[in-house]
């Protein structure tokens, strides 16, 4: 088992998000939620016309499904505990998420585009340490030590094994998050992180194109495979 010190020095998943861009009517968000998680949602709402929400938890993760005209989103977050919640078993967490969205695709129906967004964090001592980590990952030494708010974004397209072209948008940046420390007198603690956001999404076709659930499954598998590779490497050079 990893020690607490090792985990602090590791990258962990903060969230995963799958997106189906559609032209059909809104799906049943409760059915999408159940297909993706294997359980019924704890709460289903329609807070406004054209917006449906389904949320729930399995005790370890929070799940959120929402549908608006033109898109359906499914999110997975680690549940807050002590500190900022991160899932350090990145590959395993992504594999479980992939299995869920493959099932959910049958409920969502035909989609014009697909996207998978992953957010990674690594806790650091201060902003300067985050900048140093980011500089090493992108291969660009920061010429001055007092640089702040380092934010580097790169997109490089690639063709999946399915023949589908995707954008691979990666952003490396510094992030500061609040942690509420529970005690006799609750306090707010700021924690610093080096952050990486990865968005792999299918390129809009010049011709009308719709993916059925079987086609989606092949594309999702390729997107998740590429996400897993990039999240494990995390460097700019991995966009080969």
PDB file of C-alpha atoms in Angstrom:
ATOM      1  CA  UNK A   1       0.000   0.000   0.000  1.00  0.00           C
ATOM      2  CA  UNK A   2       1.224   3.514  -0.823  1.00  0.00           C
ATOM      3  CA  UNK A   3       2.252   5.678   2.092  1.00  0.00           C
ATOM      4  CA  UNK A   4       0.644   9.058   2.666  1.00  0.00           C
ATOM      5  CA  UNK A   5       3.903  10.735   1.656  1.00  0.00           C
ATOM      6  CA  UNK A   6       4.025   8.797  -1.630  1.00  0.00           C
ATOM      7  CA  UNK A   7       0.429   9.680  -2.425  1.00  0.00           C
ATOM      8  CA  UNK A   8       1.083  13.376  -1.822  1.00  0.00           C
ATOM      9  CA  UNK A   9       3.827  13.129  -4.443  1.00  0.00           C
ATOM     10  CA  UNK A  10       1.532  11.282  -6.878  1.00  0.00           C
ATOM     11  CA  UNK A  11      -0.929  12.434  -9.494  1.00  0.00           C
ATOM     12  CA  UNK A  12      -4.560  11.625  -8.765  1.00  0.00           C
ATOM     13  CA  UNK A  13      -7.823  11.932 -10.673  1.00  0.00           C
ATOM     14  CA  UNK A  14     -10.092  14.727  -9.519  1.00  0.00           C
ATOM     15  CA  UNK A  15     -12.867  14.042 -12.034  1.00  0.00           C
ATOM     16  CA  UNK A  16     -13.896  12.326 -15.258  1.00  0.00           C
ATOM     17  CA  UNK A  17     -16.526  13.600 -17.684  1.00  0.00           C
ATOM     18  CA  UNK A  18     -18.066  11.940 -20.737  1.00  0.00           C
ATOM     19  CA  UNK A  19     -20.046  14.013 -23.241  1.00  0.00           C
ATOM     20  CA  UNK A  20     -22.419  12.916 -25.992  1.00  0.00           C
ATOM     21  CA  UNK A  21     -23.340  15.655 -28.495  1.00  0.00           C
ATOM     22  CA  UNK A  22     -26.698  14.784 -30.008  1.00  0.00           C
ATOM     23  CA  UNK A  23     -29.520  16.057 -32.166  1.00  0.00           C
ATOM     24  CA  UNK A  24     -32.206  13.781 -30.780  1.00  0.00           C
ATOM     25  CA  UNK A  25     -34.614  14.452 -27.926  1.00  0.00           C
ATOM     26  CA  UNK A  26     -33.370  14.478 -24.355  1.00  0.00           C
ATOM     27  CA  UNK A  27     -32.693  11.003 -22.962  1.00  0.00           C
ATOM     28  CA  UNK A  28     -34.054   9.804 -19.629  1.00  0.00           C
ATOM     29  CA  UNK A  29     -31.228  10.938 -17.316  1.00  0.00           C
ATOM     30  CA  UNK A  30     -32.242   8.442 -14.630  1.00  0.00           C
ATOM     31  CA  UNK A  31     -31.921   5.627 -17.177  1.00  0.00           C
ATOM     32  CA  UNK A  32     -28.533   6.948 -18.359  1.00  0.00           C
ATOM     33  CA  UNK A  33     -27.378   7.174 -14.729  1.00  0.00           C
ATOM     34  CA  UNK A  34     -28.515   3.613 -13.972  1.00  0.00           C
ATOM     35  CA  UNK A  35     -26.865   2.239 -17.099  1.00  0.00           C
ATOM     36  CA  UNK A  36     -23.570   3.971 -16.280  1.00  0.00           C
ATOM     37  CA  UNK A  37     -23.434   3.130 -12.557  1.00  0.00           C
ATOM     38  CA  UNK A  38     -25.534  -0.005 -12.200  1.00  0.00           C
ATOM     39  CA  UNK A  39     -27.718   1.682  -9.578  1.00  0.00           C
ATOM     40  CA  UNK A  40     -30.656   4.061  -9.434  1.00  0.00           C
ATOM     41  CA  UNK A  41     -29.900   7.748  -8.768  1.00  0.00           C
ATOM     42  CA  UNK A  42     -30.470   9.191  -5.313  1.00  0.00           C
ATOM     43  CA  UNK A  43     -32.038  12.298  -6.766  1.00  0.00           C
ATOM     44  CA  UNK A  44     -33.633  13.295 -10.084  1.00  0.00           C
ATOM     45  CA  UNK A  45     -34.549  16.904 -10.876  1.00  0.00           C
ATOM     46  CA  UNK A  46     -35.713  19.107 -13.693  1.00  0.00           C
ATOM     47  CA  UNK A  47     -34.733  22.549 -12.348  1.00  0.00           C
ATOM     48  CA  UNK A  48     -35.649  24.308 -15.584  1.00  0.00           C
ATOM     49  CA  UNK A  49     -37.172  23.649 -18.988  1.00  0.00           C
ATOM     50  CA  UNK A  50     -34.680  21.709 -21.074  1.00  0.00           C
ATOM     51  CA  UNK A  51     -32.446  20.678 -18.167  1.00  0.00           C
ATOM     52  CA  UNK A  52     -32.625  17.300 -16.407  1.00  0.00           C
ATOM     53  CA  UNK A  53     -30.316  16.113 -13.604  1.00  0.00           C
ATOM     54  CA  UNK A  54     -29.684  12.790 -11.873  1.00  0.00           C
ATOM     55  CA  UNK A  55     -27.198  12.442  -9.015  1.00  0.00           C
ATOM     56  CA  UNK A  56     -26.043   9.745  -6.621  1.00  0.00           C
ATOM     57  CA  UNK A  57     -23.162   8.153  -4.751  1.00  0.00           C
ATOM     58  CA  UNK A  58     -21.729   4.673  -4.186  1.00  0.00           C
ATOM     59  CA  UNK A  59     -19.948   5.726  -0.985  1.00  0.00           C
ATOM     60  CA  UNK A  60     -16.608   6.280  -2.736  1.00  0.00           C
ATOM     61  CA  UNK A  61     -17.582   8.417  -5.696  1.00  0.00           C
ATOM     62  CA  UNK A  62     -20.223  10.948  -6.631  1.00  0.00           C
ATOM     63  CA  UNK A  63     -21.972  10.625  -9.996  1.00  0.00           C
ATOM     64  CA  UNK A  64     -23.791  13.331 -11.871  1.00  0.00           C
ATOM     65  CA  UNK A  65     -25.728  13.028 -15.130  1.00  0.00           C
ATOM     66  CA  UNK A  66     -27.251  16.016 -16.870  1.00  0.00           C
ATOM     67  CA  UNK A  67     -28.985  16.507 -20.198  1.00  0.00           C
ATOM     68  CA  UNK A  68     -29.737  19.696 -22.107  1.00  0.00           C
ATOM     69  CA  UNK A  69     -30.766  20.084 -25.737  1.00  0.00           C
ATOM     70  CA  UNK A  70     -27.837  18.965 -27.864  1.00  0.00           C
ATOM     71  CA  UNK A  71     -25.725  17.197 -25.221  1.00  0.00           C
ATOM     72  CA  UNK A  72     -25.673  14.741 -22.344  1.00  0.00           C
ATOM     73  CA  UNK A  73     -22.908  14.780 -19.705  1.00  0.00           C
ATOM     74  CA  UNK A  74     -21.914  12.131 -17.177  1.00  0.00           C
ATOM     75  CA  UNK A  75     -19.451  12.982 -14.370  1.00  0.00           C
ATOM     76  CA  UNK A  76     -17.549  10.967 -11.767  1.00  0.00           C
ATOM     77  CA  UNK A  77     -15.913  12.638  -8.742  1.00  0.00           C
ATOM     78  CA  UNK A  78     -14.122  11.274  -5.692  1.00  0.00           C
ATOM     79  CA  UNK A  79     -16.080  11.944  -2.498  1.00  0.00           C
ATOM     80  CA  UNK A  80     -14.509  14.566  -0.203  1.00  0.00           C
ATOM     81  CA  UNK A  81     -12.867  13.131   2.885  1.00  0.00           C
ATOM     82  CA  UNK A  82      -9.732  14.331   4.593  1.00  0.00           C
ATOM     83  CA  UNK A  83      -8.044  16.707   2.202  1.00  0.00           C
ATOM     84  CA  UNK A  84      -8.878  17.318  -1.451  1.00  0.00           C
ATOM     85  CA  UNK A  85     -10.436  14.109  -2.850  1.00  0.00           C
ATOM     86  CA  UNK A  86      -8.319  12.366  -5.485  1.00  0.00           C
ATOM     87  CA  UNK A  87      -8.376   8.870  -6.948  1.00  0.00           C
ATOM     88  CA  UNK A  88      -4.785   7.648  -7.220  1.00  0.00           C
ATOM     89  CA  UNK A  89      -5.690   4.446  -9.075  1.00  0.00           C
ATOM     90  CA  UNK A  90      -6.006   6.380 -12.324  1.00  0.00           C
ATOM     91  CA  UNK A  91      -5.963   3.482 -14.787  1.00  0.00           C
ATOM     92  CA  UNK A  92      -8.448   1.407 -12.774  1.00  0.00           C
ATOM     93  CA  UNK A  93     -10.775   4.370 -12.272  1.00  0.00           C
ATOM     94  CA  UNK A  94     -10.710   5.130 -15.994  1.00  0.00           C
ATOM     95  CA  UNK A  95     -11.444   1.488 -16.860  1.00  0.00           C
ATOM     96  CA  UNK A  96     -14.506   1.484 -14.582  1.00  0.00           C
ATOM     97  CA  UNK A  97     -15.672   4.757 -16.106  1.00  0.00           C
ATOM     98  CA  UNK A  98     -15.241   3.364 -19.625  1.00  0.00           C
ATOM     99  CA  UNK A  99     -17.394   0.332 -18.807  1.00  0.00           C
ATOM    100  CA  UNK A 100     -20.124   2.642 -17.533  1.00  0.00           C
ATOM    101  CA  UNK A 101     -20.215   4.974 -20.524  1.00  0.00           C
ATOM    102  CA  UNK A 102     -20.271   2.026 -22.920  1.00  0.00           C
ATOM    103  CA  UNK A 103     -23.495   0.872 -21.257  1.00  0.00           C
ATOM    104  CA  UNK A 104     -24.881   4.408 -21.136  1.00  0.00           C
ATOM    105  CA  UNK A 105     -24.407   4.886 -24.874  1.00  0.00           C
ATOM    106  CA  UNK A 106     -27.259   2.472 -25.575  1.00  0.00           C
ATOM    107  CA  UNK A 107     -29.593   4.753 -23.604  1.00  0.00           C
ATOM    108  CA  UNK A 108     -28.320   8.090 -24.938  1.00  0.00           C
ATOM    109  CA  UNK A 109     -28.760   6.985 -28.537  1.00  0.00           C
ATOM    110  CA  UNK A 110     -27.077   8.324 -31.705  1.00  0.00           C
ATOM    111  CA  UNK A 111     -24.406  10.986 -31.194  1.00  0.00           C
ATOM    112  CA  UNK A 112     -22.699  13.419 -33.545  1.00  0.00           C
ATOM    113  CA  UNK A 113     -19.622  13.873 -31.369  1.00  0.00           C
ATOM    114  CA  UNK A 114     -18.056  12.328 -28.266  1.00  0.00           C
ATOM    115  CA  UNK A 115     -15.693  13.797 -25.679  1.00  0.00           C
ATOM    116  CA  UNK A 116     -13.845  12.551 -22.598  1.00  0.00           C
ATOM    117  CA  UNK A 117     -12.445  15.098 -20.127  1.00  0.00           C
ATOM    118  CA  UNK A 118     -10.016  14.050 -17.375  1.00  0.00           C
ATOM    119  CA  UNK A 119      -8.635  16.246 -14.595  1.00  0.00           C
ATOM    120  CA  UNK A 120      -5.445  15.287 -12.739  1.00  0.00           C
ATOM    121  CA  UNK A 121      -3.898  16.970  -9.694  1.00  0.00           C
ATOM    122  CA  UNK A 122      -0.585  16.608  -7.869  1.00  0.00           C
ATOM    123  CA  UNK A 123      -0.213  18.350  -4.526  1.00  0.00           C
ATOM    124  CA  UNK A 124       2.804  20.637  -4.172  1.00  0.00           C
ATOM    125  CA  UNK A 125       4.310  22.851  -1.506  1.00  0.00           C
ATOM    126  CA  UNK A 126       3.790  26.116  -3.329  1.00  0.00           C
ATOM    127  CA  UNK A 127       3.181  27.708  -6.719  1.00  0.00           C
ATOM    128  CA  UNK A 128       6.887  27.718  -7.573  1.00  0.00           C
ATOM    129  CA  UNK A 129       7.037  23.928  -7.207  1.00  0.00           C
ATOM    130  CA  UNK A 130       3.983  23.557  -9.447  1.00  0.00           C
ATOM    131  CA  UNK A 131       5.640  25.755 -12.095  1.00  0.00           C
ATOM    132  CA  UNK A 132       8.803  23.646 -11.918  1.00  0.00           C
ATOM    133  CA  UNK A 133       6.842  20.405 -12.403  1.00  0.00           C
ATOM    134  CA  UNK A 134       4.892  21.856 -15.325  1.00  0.00           C
ATOM    135  CA  UNK A 135       8.049  23.232 -16.955  1.00  0.00           C
ATOM    136  CA  UNK A 136       9.656  19.790 -16.848  1.00  0.00           C
ATOM    137  CA  UNK A 137       6.569  18.131 -18.335  1.00  0.00           C
ATOM    138  CA  UNK A 138       6.382  20.543 -21.275  1.00  0.00           C
ATOM    139  CA  UNK A 139      10.150  20.791 -21.748  1.00  0.00           C
ATOM    140  CA  UNK A 140      10.252  24.544 -21.341  1.00  0.00           C
ATOM    141  CA  UNK A 141      12.392  25.939 -18.507  1.00  0.00           C
ATOM    142  CA  UNK A 142      10.787  29.007 -16.964  1.00  0.00           C
ATOM    143  CA  UNK A 143      13.423  31.773 -17.267  1.00  0.00           C
ATOM    144  CA  UNK A 144      12.596  33.383 -13.909  1.00  0.00           C
ATOM    145  CA  UNK A 145      11.766  31.790 -10.527  1.00  0.00           C
ATOM    146  CA  UNK A 146       8.996  34.197  -9.526  1.00  0.00           C
ATOM    147  CA  UNK A 147       6.694  33.358 -12.463  1.00  0.00           C
ATOM    148  CA  UNK A 148       3.048  32.993 -11.454  1.00  0.00           C
ATOM    149  CA  UNK A 149      -0.118  31.465 -12.930  1.00  0.00           C
ATOM    150  CA  UNK A 150       1.739  29.284 -15.421  1.00  0.00           C
ATOM    151  CA  UNK A 151      -0.830  27.984 -17.928  1.00  0.00           C
ATOM    152  CA  UNK A 152       0.173  26.107 -21.074  1.00  0.00           C
ATOM    153  CA  UNK A 153      -2.316  24.597 -23.532  1.00  0.00           C
ATOM    154  CA  UNK A 154      -1.616  22.479 -26.603  1.00  0.00           C
ATOM    155  CA  UNK A 155      -3.913  20.685 -29.042  1.00  0.00           C
ATOM    156  CA  UNK A 156      -2.672  18.046 -31.456  1.00  0.00           C
ATOM    157  CA  UNK A 157      -5.025  16.038 -33.603  1.00  0.00           C
ATOM    158  CA  UNK A 158      -4.658  12.305 -34.131  1.00  0.00           C
ATOM    159  CA  UNK A 159      -6.497   9.527 -35.912  1.00  0.00           C
ATOM    160  CA  UNK A 160      -7.822   6.687 -33.778  1.00  0.00           C
ATOM    161  CA  UNK A 161      -7.637   3.041 -34.765  1.00  0.00           C
ATOM    162  CA  UNK A 162     -11.310   3.381 -35.750  1.00  0.00           C
ATOM    163  CA  UNK A 163     -10.344   5.964 -38.381  1.00  0.00           C
ATOM    164  CA  UNK A 164     -11.994   8.755 -36.390  1.00  0.00           C
ATOM    165  CA  UNK A 165     -10.034  11.996 -35.988  1.00  0.00           C
ATOM    166  CA  UNK A 166      -9.856  13.499 -32.498  1.00  0.00           C
ATOM    167  CA  UNK A 167      -8.583  16.639 -30.854  1.00  0.00           C
ATOM    168  CA  UNK A 168      -6.204  15.963 -27.972  1.00  0.00           C
ATOM    169  CA  UNK A 169      -6.306  19.147 -25.945  1.00  0.00           C
ATOM    170  CA  UNK A 170      -3.967  19.189 -22.938  1.00  0.00           C
ATOM    171  CA  UNK A 171      -3.587  22.004 -20.432  1.00  0.00           C
ATOM    172  CA  UNK A 172      -0.944  22.194 -17.700  1.00  0.00           C
ATOM    173  CA  UNK A 173      -1.562  24.809 -15.010  1.00  0.00           C
ATOM    174  CA  UNK A 174      -1.297  25.778 -11.348  1.00  0.00           C
ATOM    175  CA  UNK A 175      -4.399  25.418  -9.185  1.00  0.00           C
ATOM    176  CA  UNK A 176      -5.148  26.460  -5.614  1.00  0.00           C
ATOM    177  CA  UNK A 177      -8.085  24.799  -3.845  1.00  0.00           C
ATOM    178  CA  UNK A 178      -9.807  25.387  -0.542  1.00  0.00           C
ATOM    179  CA  UNK A 179     -10.106  22.658   2.072  1.00  0.00           C
ATOM    180  CA  UNK A 180     -12.479  23.080   4.990  1.00  0.00           C
ATOM    181  CA  UNK A 181     -10.801  21.647   8.083  1.00  0.00           C
ATOM    182  CA  UNK A 182     -13.468  20.401  10.475  1.00  0.00           C
ATOM    183  CA  UNK A 183     -12.805  20.977  14.155  1.00  0.00           C
ATOM    184  CA  UNK A 184     -13.997  22.876  17.185  1.00  0.00           C
ATOM    185  CA  UNK A 185     -13.492  25.962  15.052  1.00  0.00           C
ATOM    186  CA  UNK A 186     -13.815  25.151  11.332  1.00  0.00           C
ATOM    187  CA  UNK A 187     -10.994  26.616   9.284  1.00  0.00           C
ATOM    188  CA  UNK A 188     -10.241  27.028   5.602  1.00  0.00           C
ATOM    189  CA  UNK A 189      -6.880  25.790   4.356  1.00  0.00           C
ATOM    190  CA  UNK A 190      -5.499  26.584   0.904  1.00  0.00           C
ATOM    191  CA  UNK A 191      -3.717  23.735  -0.893  1.00  0.00           C
ATOM    192  CA  UNK A 192      -1.545  24.072  -3.979  1.00  0.00           C
ATOM    193  CA  UNK A 193      -1.490  21.721  -6.964  1.00  0.00           C
ATOM    194  CA  UNK A 194       0.101  21.163 -10.315  1.00  0.00           C
ATOM    195  CA  UNK A 195      -2.854  20.365 -12.573  1.00  0.00           C
ATOM    196  CA  UNK A 196      -3.421  18.699 -15.921  1.00  0.00           C
ATOM    197  CA  UNK A 197      -6.672  18.768 -17.894  1.00  0.00           C
ATOM    198  CA  UNK A 198      -7.064  16.414 -20.856  1.00  0.00           C
ATOM    199  CA  UNK A 199      -9.927  16.743 -23.343  1.00  0.00           C
ATOM    200  CA  UNK A 200     -10.095  14.184 -26.147  1.00  0.00           C
ATOM    201  CA  UNK A 201     -13.010  14.882 -28.469  1.00  0.00           C
ATOM    202  CA  UNK A 202     -14.010  13.769 -31.935  1.00  0.00           C
ATOM    203  CA  UNK A 203     -13.404  16.316 -34.685  1.00  0.00           C
ATOM    204  CA  UNK A 204     -16.619  17.764 -36.155  1.00  0.00           C
ATOM    205  CA  UNK A 205     -17.148  16.189 -39.548  1.00  0.00           C
ATOM    206  CA  UNK A 206     -17.496  18.318 -42.649  1.00  0.00           C
ATOM    207  CA  UNK A 207     -20.311  15.975 -43.629  1.00  0.00           C
ATOM    208  CA  UNK A 208     -23.263  14.979 -41.450  1.00  0.00           C
ATOM    209  CA  UNK A 209     -22.122  12.070 -39.316  1.00  0.00           C
ATOM    210  CA  UNK A 210     -23.916  10.193 -36.568  1.00  0.00           C
ATOM    211  CA  UNK A 211     -22.448   7.401 -34.473  1.00  0.00           C
ATOM    212  CA  UNK A 212     -24.780   4.612 -33.337  1.00  0.00           C
ATOM    213  CA  UNK A 213     -24.146   2.826 -30.045  1.00  0.00           C
ATOM    214  CA  UNK A 214     -21.959   0.125 -31.655  1.00  0.00           C
ATOM    215  CA  UNK A 215     -19.799   2.734 -33.395  1.00  0.00           C
ATOM    216  CA  UNK A 216     -19.656   4.782 -30.199  1.00  0.00           C
ATOM    217  CA  UNK A 217     -18.365   1.771 -28.267  1.00  0.00           C
ATOM    218  CA  UNK A 218     -15.370   1.391 -30.586  1.00  0.00           C
ATOM    219  CA  UNK A 219     -14.622   5.114 -30.449  1.00  0.00           C
ATOM    220  CA  UNK A 220     -14.982   5.280 -26.654  1.00  0.00           C
ATOM    221  CA  UNK A 221     -12.569   2.369 -26.243  1.00  0.00           C
ATOM    222  CA  UNK A 222      -9.974   4.102 -28.424  1.00  0.00           C
ATOM    223  CA  UNK A 223     -10.474   7.439 -26.649  1.00  0.00           C
ATOM    224  CA  UNK A 224     -10.089   5.798 -23.223  1.00  0.00           C
ATOM    225  CA  UNK A 225      -6.983   3.926 -24.348  1.00  0.00           C
ATOM    226  CA  UNK A 226      -5.377   7.159 -25.567  1.00  0.00           C
ATOM    227  CA  UNK A 227      -6.469   8.998 -22.409  1.00  0.00           C
ATOM    228  CA  UNK A 228      -4.902   6.317 -20.233  1.00  0.00           C
ATOM    229  CA  UNK A 229      -1.620   6.614 -22.145  1.00  0.00           C
ATOM    230  CA  UNK A 230      -1.487  10.405 -21.956  1.00  0.00           C
ATOM    231  CA  UNK A 231      -2.511  10.527 -18.280  1.00  0.00           C
ATOM    232  CA  UNK A 232       0.247   8.051 -17.406  1.00  0.00           C
ATOM    233  CA  UNK A 233       2.928  10.042 -19.239  1.00  0.00           C
ATOM    234  CA  UNK A 234       1.609  13.597 -18.745  1.00  0.00           C
ATOM    235  CA  UNK A 235       4.390  15.181 -20.825  1.00  0.00           C
ATOM    236  CA  UNK A 236       4.079  17.327 -23.942  1.00  0.00           C
ATOM    237  CA  UNK A 237       6.195  14.816 -25.857  1.00  0.00           C
ATOM    238  CA  UNK A 238       3.507  12.156 -25.307  1.00  0.00           C
ATOM    239  CA  UNK A 239       1.368  13.923 -27.934  1.00  0.00           C
ATOM    240  CA  UNK A 240       3.227  11.983 -30.619  1.00  0.00           C
TER     241      UNK A 240
END
